[in-house]
Amino acid sequence: MDVKQALSCLQADKSVILPGGSDKESRPIFLVTVPQENNTTSQIVIPLRYLISIFSDQTRKLGFTVILDARKGCWKLSRLWIKQTIETFRDQQLKRLIVLKPDGFWDKQRIENCTTQQEAQEVIFVTRSRLNKFVDVSHLPVELGGSLVYDHDKWMENRQRVEEFYIDAEMTVKELEELQQHMIRSRTLRASQVEEAINTSCDMEESTRMLVHNATETGKELVQNIEYENRTRKLSIENIDKVLTPQDTLDTIERIHSVVNEIRQKQQEIETNWSEMERNLVDTKDLNELKKGIVKVTNWILGPAEQLMNTCQKVGYDVTSAEDLRREHEEIELQCWETYGTYAELLHKISVLSKSKNPRPQHKDLISQKEFMDFVCKSFALRMEKRRNILITSLRFFRLVSDYFDQTGEVFDSLVMGSDINDFDAASIKLRQLQENQQFLETLAQEIKREGEKLSDMLSMPIKDSLGQEIKVDYSEDIVNIHDVIDATVARKNIFSDSVELQKLTLQQITLIDRYEKDAKQAIKWLEDILRAMLKDFGHVGCTVYEIQSQKEHHQIFQETAKCTYNYGSQLLNASLQLRHSCKLPIDSHTKIYQNLRKNWHRIHGISQEQMTRLRVSAVFFRSVEEQCNQLRNLREAVATIPIMSLNKKRMKVQQYFEERETLMVEVGRMVRLGRLLRSRLKETLYEEESFFASTPITHKCKDDFLKLCQDSIKNNEIPIETISEKLSEVTQLSEELDQALTSAQQDCIVFSNFAEVNNNNISDMDKNFLHPKFQKTDDQLRSDEEFLTASDSTLQHSRSSSYNTASECEQHFGPWWQHGSDDKRENIEKEKMVLAVGCPPDGKLPLVKEVLKPSPEVPPGKIAREVTETTHFKVQQQHNFGVKSFVLTSEIVKEKNTEGTNREETIRYKTDDGKEVTIRVDKLDRDSPEELLNRMNQVCVNEQGDTWNNYSKYRKVTQHTIKKFMLS
């Protein structure tokens, strides 16, 4: 588009303007006025296109509103401009076209056609009065009845200045681009050409800088003027709040700012290129300096440095010479440090140049020279490093050899030759020191060998100069010297190792002797602790079989522990003795320890055997006594059942039970003697030797402790002693009760035997004998009245050490009672025997055996104060002739022979019909009188019914004879 033509059209004709207002949708308004003359030469297309170009792209997308004022123009021209207006706006930029017609136009047209909005063609025909519907009055110019002030001349002046600014800015940008291209082209020039190009570019840069400054200042001034005029226009309007800055003004200011920013950006790019250009010049100058430095470093290394290295070829023969050679080598390294610094600096600079984004062609020559310098310097540094390693290895080798010889001599003098084998305490310390020194010296010898071989290998390797060429150096003498030193070191190591091994063996034996003897002493202490534990906590005897069994198990553990401890100590002392003989050491202290160990073991063995014997005897005693007591009880209960048997079976059972009693009494006697011996043994200490522990400064204290423990163990046995006494009392009492039961059974057999003999005689003879009795006692009667003795009566006086007397020892006190009497063949004899023996109970049932003979009461615990010398027997029988409610109480007192004789009393008790209890004492003289017996029988019959006694009148004599026999018995 030709801007000048558009501006001239706008200046000449005011048909198309931008008043600065906007419609109610905030779209800019174009005002097109149709002139009165029908001038077809007027153009509105060019002005419209120019005005559209003023706005930004974003504003164009929003669209525009065009007001075409056709009130004064002809309709033909108006239609032409409507068409041109629609065609000028493209891409739907024209959102609304409002055409203003005069009022007469509306009078001639139909109302329907005139008022219809042609939205399809984006054309709206309205009157002036209806224009306010689309555009606010404040956004309409004065010509259309609005309040918006528009100065077309001023607007044209500003647009011309803006367009001039655009032209100047475009020229400035073009010159800046030319300068930038010139600077880019100067990068490939040489150093001399670059300097000339910089001088040329300097003048161009000054001129462009002025242009940039002028353009930016002009843009700022132009923007300020536009903003000032816009503020002035707003102030001239009354409703300033409703007036906004025209959109064309805003877009123009924004474009000016963008043009200014573009110019500044171009200026910054030129400044950057200018800096790069100057840097290229500097880099080009630096390249020459770097090349000179590379040549200097390379020449020094290939010259003086190689000569210095060729003069140093030796490695030394001892510590001093090796130290001197290493010092000389360090001086050569100091001379090379300056060259190394220059070399490092060159590498850094070349590395910086190589990292540039746009490397120059001159860099390739520099890189090749740098690579050659690297090869020369690295080769020389490698040779220096090898030489330095050789000298360091040589110095280390000779120092290790010197240290090894010094250390071996010191160790041999202090630990091999100067050690005292009798010092047991220091033996372990010396052994540890000798082992540490030997290990250290072995490590040192291995390191000497390793360093020597390493040095020899290093001397055998080829050597190259800085250019990589091999140099011939003769190190044969140094290699031979190194091998000689290694051989000498190995020979000294062998001699030293033999001496050290011998000394180590001696010290190990001494250390083992000390350790074994200390462990043996510990074993002795353990034995003493075991002994104290046995006396303190396990020196008593239990009171039951289970407790004793548990004690035996614990005691066996003690015995095994003590035996293992003694064996452990013995083995240690045997080994110590062998080592003492091997080391030729005295055995006095060893003998004392062994005697102490053996002495403690003998004491523990004796005490353990004594305690085990007590436990075993106690277990046998308690178990046997318990079994014997049970047997006595069972036998006593069996004897109690004899009265309910037949006469023959009675005799057989009595004989059988007497035989069992004789056998059992033998065992009982043995257990009684065993119990008495055990009781006396428990009152003694487990060990009675006075000096038990080894004689040491604390012997008296140990002895007192041992005696106290022994006495405490005696006190701990008080309860078992009392328990044994109780068991002895119990078995003695059960024996006496068994004897009493057997005595009663024997008397019953005698009674029933006599009764059977009387039944065989004539009744008349019986009456005669009854009226004229002979009161002479038979042998059996005498034997039953006077010569029956119990187990306690037949106990003989004996010493405390003798055994308990059994029943077989008292056979002379008993007669052949089983020979008296004969078998009773009457019917129902078993029932009559039971009735005669225990009486007939009211309910007619015979009592149990346990009720006939109840067990004896328990003997209170404690010691037996005296033996039983008097026994009282009570026998209760039911008296048939006195009725069911009567009974006979018989008491018999048996005493020793040296006292009064046997006393026997009989009392008859019965109840009368009125419930009164009657007691009758039967004396011996009265029982001898038949008349008295008949009187008593008659008295009993008085209380019974008359027929009852008459029915038994024919048996009166038999009954009288039987009662007589009972009384005599």
Tab-separated table of N, CA and C in Angstrom, residues 195-300:
chain	number	residue	atom	x	y	z
A	195	GLU	N	42.310	-6.962	12.236
A	195	GLU	CA	42.556	-5.656	12.859
A	195	GLU	C	42.052	-4.527	11.965
A	196	GLU	N	42.279	-4.638	10.640
A	196	GLU	CA	41.779	-3.622	9.694
A	196	GLU	C	40.249	-3.641	9.665
A	197	ALA	N	39.643	-4.824	9.673
A	197	ALA	CA	38.184	-4.910	9.665
A	197	ALA	C	37.586	-4.314	10.915
A	198	ILE	N	38.296	-4.435	12.006
A	198	ILE	CA	37.790	-3.854	13.252
A	198	ILE	C	37.806	-2.335	13.177
A	199	ASN	N	38.825	-1.782	12.574
A	199	ASN	CA	38.870	-0.321	12.439
A	199	ASN	C	37.731	0.184	11.566
A	200	THR	N	37.438	-0.566	10.462
A	200	THR	CA	36.333	-0.171	9.585
A	200	THR	C	35.005	-0.300	10.296
A	201	SER	N	34.829	-1.355	10.978
A	201	SER	CA	33.561	-1.582	11.668
A	201	SER	C	33.351	-0.601	12.801
A	202	CYS	N	34.443	-0.076	13.291
A	202	CYS	CA	34.322	0.880	14.400
A	202	CYS	C	33.607	2.143	13.953
A	203	ASP	N	33.941	2.643	12.735
A	203	ASP	CA	33.272	3.837	12.221
A	203	ASP	C	31.794	3.560	11.958
A	204	MET	N	31.500	2.401	11.389
A	204	MET	CA	30.114	2.057	11.114
A	204	MET	C	29.317	1.917	12.419
A	205	GLU	N	29.964	1.411	13.377
A	205	GLU	CA	29.280	1.217	14.656
A	205	GLU	C	28.935	2.543	15.310
A	206	GLU	N	29.771	3.534	15.140
A	206	GLU	CA	29.480	4.851	15.700
A	206	GLU	C	28.278	5.490	15.025
A	207	SER	N	28.236	5.389	13.673
A	207	SER	CA	27.122	5.991	12.952
A	207	SER	C	25.803	5.303	13.276
A	208	THR	N	25.830	3.982	13.316
A	208	THR	CA	24.598	3.254	13.658
A	208	THR	C	24.161	3.533	15.078
A	209	ARG	N	25.088	3.745	15.942
A	209	ARG	CA	24.729	4.042	17.318
A	209	ARG	C	23.947	5.357	17.390
A	210	MET	N	24.368	6.380	16.570
A	210	MET	CA	23.648	7.647	16.536
A	210	MET	C	22.242	7.467	15.968
A	211	LEU	N	22.147	6.651	14.900
A	211	LEU	CA	20.836	6.403	14.326
A	211	LEU	C	19.898	5.735	15.327
A	212	VAL	N	20.425	4.774	16.032
A	212	VAL	CA	19.603	4.083	17.036
A	212	VAL	C	19.144	5.049	18.107
A	213	HIS	N	20.047	5.902	18.531
A	213	HIS	CA	19.694	6.866	19.574
A	213	HIS	C	18.604	7.811	19.089
A	214	ASN	N	18.757	8.320	17.842
A	214	ASN	CA	17.758	9.242	17.304
A	214	ASN	C	16.407	8.550	17.150
A	215	ALA	N	16.414	7.306	16.660
A	215	ALA	CA	15.143	6.593	16.459
A	215	ALA	C	14.426	6.356	17.781
A	216	THR	N	15.152	5.937	18.774
A	216	THR	CA	14.519	5.689	20.067
A	216	THR	C	14.002	6.972	20.693
A	217	GLU	N	14.744	8.052	20.570
A	217	GLU	CA	14.285	9.326	21.130
A	217	GLU	C	13.051	9.828	20.407
A	218	THR	N	13.061	9.674	19.061
A	218	THR	CA	11.901	10.117	18.275
A	218	THR	C	10.661	9.312	18.668
A	219	GLY	N	10.802	8.024	18.825
A	219	GLY	CA	9.672	7.193	19.226
A	219	GLY	C	9.124	7.594	20.580
A	220	LYS	N	10.007	7.853	21.539
A	220	LYS	CA	9.560	8.265	22.861
A	220	LYS	C	8.806	9.600	22.782
A	221	GLU	N	9.376	10.537	22.019
A	221	GLU	CA	8.731	11.855	21.911
A	221	GLU	C	7.372	11.737	21.233
A	222	LEU	N	7.298	10.919	20.201
A	222	LEU	CA	6.037	10.742	19.482
A	222	LEU	C	4.975	10.135	20.384
A	223	VAL	N	5.338	9.169	21.134
A	223	VAL	CA	4.382	8.545	22.060
A	223	VAL	C	3.905	9.556	23.095
A	224	GLN	N	4.826	10.363	23.599
A	224	GLN	CA	4.434	11.368	24.584
A	224	GLN	C	3.444	12.373	23.998
A	225	ASN	N	3.675	12.813	22.745
A	225	ASN	CA	2.769	13.767	22.116
A	225	ASN	C	1.383	13.160	21.920
A	226	ILE	N	1.355	11.904	21.462
A	226	ILE	CA	0.053	11.259	21.234
A	226	ILE	C	-0.705	11.133	22.554
A	227	GLU	N	-0.040	10.723	23.598
A	227	GLU	CA	-0.702	10.579	24.894
A	227	GLU	C	-1.156	11.928	25.423
A	228	TYR	N	-0.375	12.965	25.185
A	228	TYR	CA	-0.749	14.305	25.663
A	228	TYR	C	-1.993	14.793	24.956
A	229	GLU	N	-2.052	14.655	23.644
A	229	GLU	CA	-3.227	15.083	22.898
A	229	GLU	C	-4.463	14.286	23.298
A	230	ASN	N	-4.282	13.021	23.562
A	230	ASN	CA	-5.432	12.194	23.972
A	230	ASN	C	-5.973	12.666	25.315
A	231	ARG	N	-5.098	13.016	26.232
A	231	ARG	CA	-5.546	13.526	27.524
A	231	ARG	C	-6.251	14.874	27.365
A	232	THR	N	-5.727	15.725	26.457
A	232	THR	CA	-6.347	17.039	26.221
A	232	THR	C	-7.752	16.865	25.662
A	233	ARG	N	-7.916	15.940	24.727
A	233	ARG	CA	-9.218	15.703	24.139
A	233	ARG	C	-10.209	15.205	25.185
A	234	LYS	N	-9.753	14.350	26.087
A	234	LYS	CA	-10.646	13.837	27.135
A	234	LYS	C	-11.085	14.951	28.078
A	235	LEU	N	-10.167	15.863	28.351
A	235	LEU	CA	-10.511	16.941	29.283
A	235	LEU	C	-11.539	17.907	28.711
A	236	SER	N	-11.629	17.951	27.363
A	236	SER	CA	-12.581	18.858	26.740
A	236	SER	C	-13.993	18.305	26.730
A	237	ILE	N	-14.175	17.090	27.103
A	237	ILE	CA	-15.484	16.442	27.111
A	237	ILE	C	-16.011	16.448	28.530
A	238	GLU	N	-17.349	16.631	28.629
A	238	GLU	CA	-17.960	16.691	29.957
A	238	GLU	C	-17.908	15.333	30.654
A	239	ASN	N	-18.448	14.329	29.995
A	239	ASN	CA	-18.464	12.977	30.596
A	239	ASN	C	-17.124	12.293	30.307
A	240	ILE	N	-16.166	12.678	31.072
A	240	ILE	CA	-14.811	12.126	30.829
A	240	ILE	C	-14.701	10.664	31.222
A	241	ASP	N	-15.579	10.242	32.133
A	241	ASP	CA	-15.502	8.832	32.581
A	241	ASP	C	-15.950	7.881	31.500
A	242	LYS	N	-16.850	8.359	30.598
A	242	LYS	CA	-17.367	7.475	29.571
A	242	LYS	C	-16.503	7.464	28.318
A	243	VAL	N	-15.514	8.329	28.261
A	243	VAL	CA	-14.663	8.435	27.064
A	243	VAL	C	-13.404	7.628	27.299
A	244	LEU	N	-13.089	6.740	26.335
A	244	LEU	CA	-11.896	5.905	26.410
A	244	LEU	C	-10.906	6.341	25.349
A	245	THR	N	-9.679	5.873	25.499
A	245	THR	CA	-8.647	6.177	24.503
A	245	THR	C	-8.989	5.445	23.226
A	246	PRO	N	-8.937	6.130	22.081
A	246	PRO	CA	-9.271	5.462	20.814
A	246	PRO	C	-8.370	4.260	20.579
A	247	GLN	N	-8.976	3.229	19.977
A	247	GLN	CA	-8.245	1.981	19.758
A	247	GLN	C	-7.110	2.188	18.776
A	248	ASP	N	-7.280	3.082	17.757
A	248	ASP	CA	-6.183	3.319	16.818
A	248	ASP	C	-4.995	3.951	17.509
A	249	THR	N	-5.275	4.804	18.486
A	249	THR	CA	-4.177	5.432	19.246
A	249	THR	C	-3.424	4.384	20.056
A	250	LEU	N	-4.162	3.503	20.727
A	250	LEU	CA	-3.502	2.445	21.512
A	250	LEU	C	-2.671	1.532	20.632
A	251	ASP	N	-3.211	1.141	19.484
A	251	ASP	CA	-2.457	0.243	18.605
A	251	ASP	C	-1.233	0.950	18.033
A	252	THR	N	-1.330	2.246	17.742
A	252	THR	CA	-0.186	3.002	17.227
A	252	THR	C	0.930	3.071	18.272
A	253	ILE	N	0.561	3.359	19.523
A	253	ILE	CA	1.580	3.422	20.602
A	253	ILE	C	2.252	2.064	20.774
A	254	GLU	N	1.473	1.004	20.731
A	254	GLU	CA	2.041	-0.342	20.873
A	254	GLU	C	3.014	-0.652	19.737
A	255	ARG	N	2.666	-0.250	18.520
A	255	ARG	CA	3.555	-0.515	17.385
A	255	ARG	C	4.846	0.277	17.504
A	256	ILE	N	4.741	1.533	17.950
A	256	ILE	CA	5.957	2.344	18.141
A	256	ILE	C	6.884	1.661	19.145
A	257	HIS	N	6.298	1.168	20.251
A	257	HIS	CA	7.131	0.488	21.255
A	257	HIS	C	7.787	-0.751	20.668
A	258	SER	N	7.084	-1.515	19.883
A	258	SER	CA	7.661	-2.728	19.285
A	258	SER	C	8.799	-2.389	18.326
A	259	VAL	N	8.625	-1.274	17.566
A	259	VAL	CA	9.695	-0.864	16.642
A	259	VAL	C	10.935	-0.445	17.430
A	260	VAL	N	10.728	0.295	18.508
A	260	VAL	CA	11.871	0.716	19.339
A	260	VAL	C	12.571	-0.496	19.938
A	261	ASN	N	11.815	-1.470	20.417
A	261	ASN	CA	12.428	-2.681	20.992
A	261	ASN	C	13.200	-3.473	19.954
A	262	GLU	N	12.687	-3.504	18.741
A	262	GLU	CA	13.404	-4.199	17.673
A	262	GLU	C	14.744	-3.539	17.379
A	263	ILE	N	14.744	-2.234	17.362
A	263	ILE	CA	16.001	-1.504	17.122
A	263	ILE	C	17.000	-1.792	18.242
A	264	ARG	N	16.530	-1.787	19.472
A	264	ARG	CA	17.434	-2.047	20.593
A	264	ARG	C	17.967	-3.483	20.551
A	265	GLN	N	17.128	-4.419	20.190
A	265	GLN	CA	17.580	-5.820	20.096
A	265	GLN	C	18.669	-5.966	19.035
A	266	LYS	N	18.464	-5.298	17.885
A	266	LYS	CA	19.501	-5.323	16.862
A	266	LYS	C	20.793	-4.706	17.357
A	267	GLN	N	20.679	-3.660	18.131
A	267	GLN	CA	21.882	-3.031	18.674
A	267	GLN	C	22.620	-3.980	19.616
A	268	GLN	N	21.873	-4.707	20.442
A	268	GLN	CA	22.519	-5.680	21.335
A	268	GLN	C	23.221	-6.790	20.550
A	269	GLU	N	22.593	-7.260	19.498
A	269	GLU	CA	23.248	-8.288	18.676
A	269	GLU	C	24.534	-7.759	18.061
A	270	ILE	N	24.515	-6.502	17.604
A	270	ILE	CA	25.741	-5.921	17.041
A	270	ILE	C	26.818	-5.799	18.101
A	271	GLU	N	26.435	-5.431	19.311
A	271	GLU	CA	27.432	-5.339	20.385
A	271	GLU	C	28.025	-6.713	20.684
A	272	THR	N	27.191	-7.732	20.655
A	272	THR	CA	27.702	-9.088	20.883
A	272	THR	C	28.668	-9.488	19.781
A	273	ASN	N	28.310	-9.212	18.552
A	273	ASN	CA	29.210	-9.539	17.440
A	273	ASN	C	30.502	-8.735	17.519
A	274	TRP	N	30.349	-7.518	17.980
A	274	TRP	CA	31.563	-6.694	18.125
A	274	TRP	C	32.507	-7.292	19.173
A	275	SER	N	31.935	-7.776	20.290
A	275	SER	CA	32.769	-8.410	21.323
A	275	SER	C	33.426	-9.674	20.793
A	276	GLU	N	32.674	-10.463	20.048
A	276	GLU	CA	33.257	-11.667	19.463
A	276	GLU	C	34.372	-11.322	18.490
A	277	MET	N	34.175	-10.247	17.753
A	277	MET	CA	35.218	-9.833	16.799
A	277	MET	C	36.493	-9.426	17.526
A	278	GLU	N	36.344	-8.665	18.584
A	278	GLU	CA	37.521	-8.282	19.366
A	278	GLU	C	38.167	-9.511	19.999
A	279	ARG	N	37.338	-10.447	20.471
A	279	ARG	CA	37.875	-11.662	21.075
A	279	ARG	C	38.608	-12.518	20.046
A	280	ASN	N	38.113	-12.531	18.843
A	280	ASN	CA	38.825	-13.260	17.786
A	280	ASN	C	40.202	-12.653	17.528
A	281	LEU	N	40.234	-11.340	17.576
A	281	LEU	CA	41.538	-10.694	17.398
A	281	LEU	C	42.497	-11.080	18.519
A	282	VAL	N	41.974	-11.081	19.721
A	282	VAL	CA	42.821	-11.469	20.853
A	282	VAL	C	43.250	-12.921	20.728
A	283	ASP	N	42.295	-13.792	20.341
A	283	ASP	CA	42.636	-15.205	20.195
A	283	ASP	C	43.706	-15.407	19.140
A	284	THR	N	43.604	-14.640	18.066
A	284	THR	CA	44.610	-14.762	17.002
A	284	THR	C	45.987	-14.353	17.504
A	285	LYS	N	46.013	-13.298	18.280
A	285	LYS	CA	47.299	-12.889	18.858
A	285	LYS	C	47.806	-13.940	19.833
A	286	ASP	N	46.871	-14.543	20.625
A	286	ASP	CA	47.285	-15.557	21.594
A	286	ASP	C	47.819	-16.808	20.914
A	287	LEU	N	47.327	-17.128	19.753
A	287	LEU	CA	47.812	-18.303	19.048
A	287	LEU	C	49.310	-18.220	18.801
A	288	ASN	N	49.771	-17.045	18.389
A	288	ASN	CA	51.208	-16.878	18.139
A	288	ASN	C	52.003	-17.068	19.425
A	289	GLU	N	51.462	-16.531	20.544
A	289	GLU	CA	52.157	-16.695	21.824
A	289	GLU	C	52.171	-18.166	22.253
A	290	LEU	N	51.089	-18.860	22.047
A	290	LEU	CA	51.038	-20.262	22.416
A	290	LEU	C	52.008	-21.097	21.609
A	291	LYS	N	52.120	-20.804	20.341
A	291	LYS	CA	53.065	-21.543	19.508
A	291	LYS	C	54.489	-21.336	19.992
A	292	LYS	N	54.816	-20.106	20.353
A	292	LYS	CA	56.152	-19.831	20.876
A	292	LYS	C	56.401	-20.600	22.179
A	293	GLY	N	55.411	-20.626	23.048
A	293	GLY	CA	55.571	-21.366	24.302
A	293	GLY	C	55.754	-22.855	24.073
A	294	ILE	N	55.014	-23.432	23.132
A	294	ILE	CA	55.154	-24.864	22.836
A	294	ILE	C	56.564	-25.169	22.351
A	295	VAL	N	57.077	-24.337	21.497
A	295	VAL	CA	58.430	-24.562	20.978
A	295	VAL	C	59.461	-24.471	22.098
A	296	LYS	N	59.294	-23.527	22.993
A	296	LYS	CA	60.240	-23.367	24.107
A	296	LYS	C	60.250	-24.592	25.024
A	297	VAL	N	59.065	-25.071	25.403
A	297	VAL	CA	58.975	-26.228	26.293
A	297	VAL	C	59.559	-27.472	25.639
A	298	THR	N	59.233	-27.681	24.383
A	298	THR	CA	59.722	-28.875	23.694
A	298	THR	C	61.238	-28.865	23.575
A	299	ASN	N	61.828	-27.729	23.223
A	299	ASN	CA	63.290	-27.645	23.066
A	299	ASN	C	64.008	-27.862	24.394
A	300	TRP	N	63.436	-27.364	25.514
A	300	TRP	CA	64.133	-27.538	26.798
A	300	TRP	C	64.125	-29.000	27.227
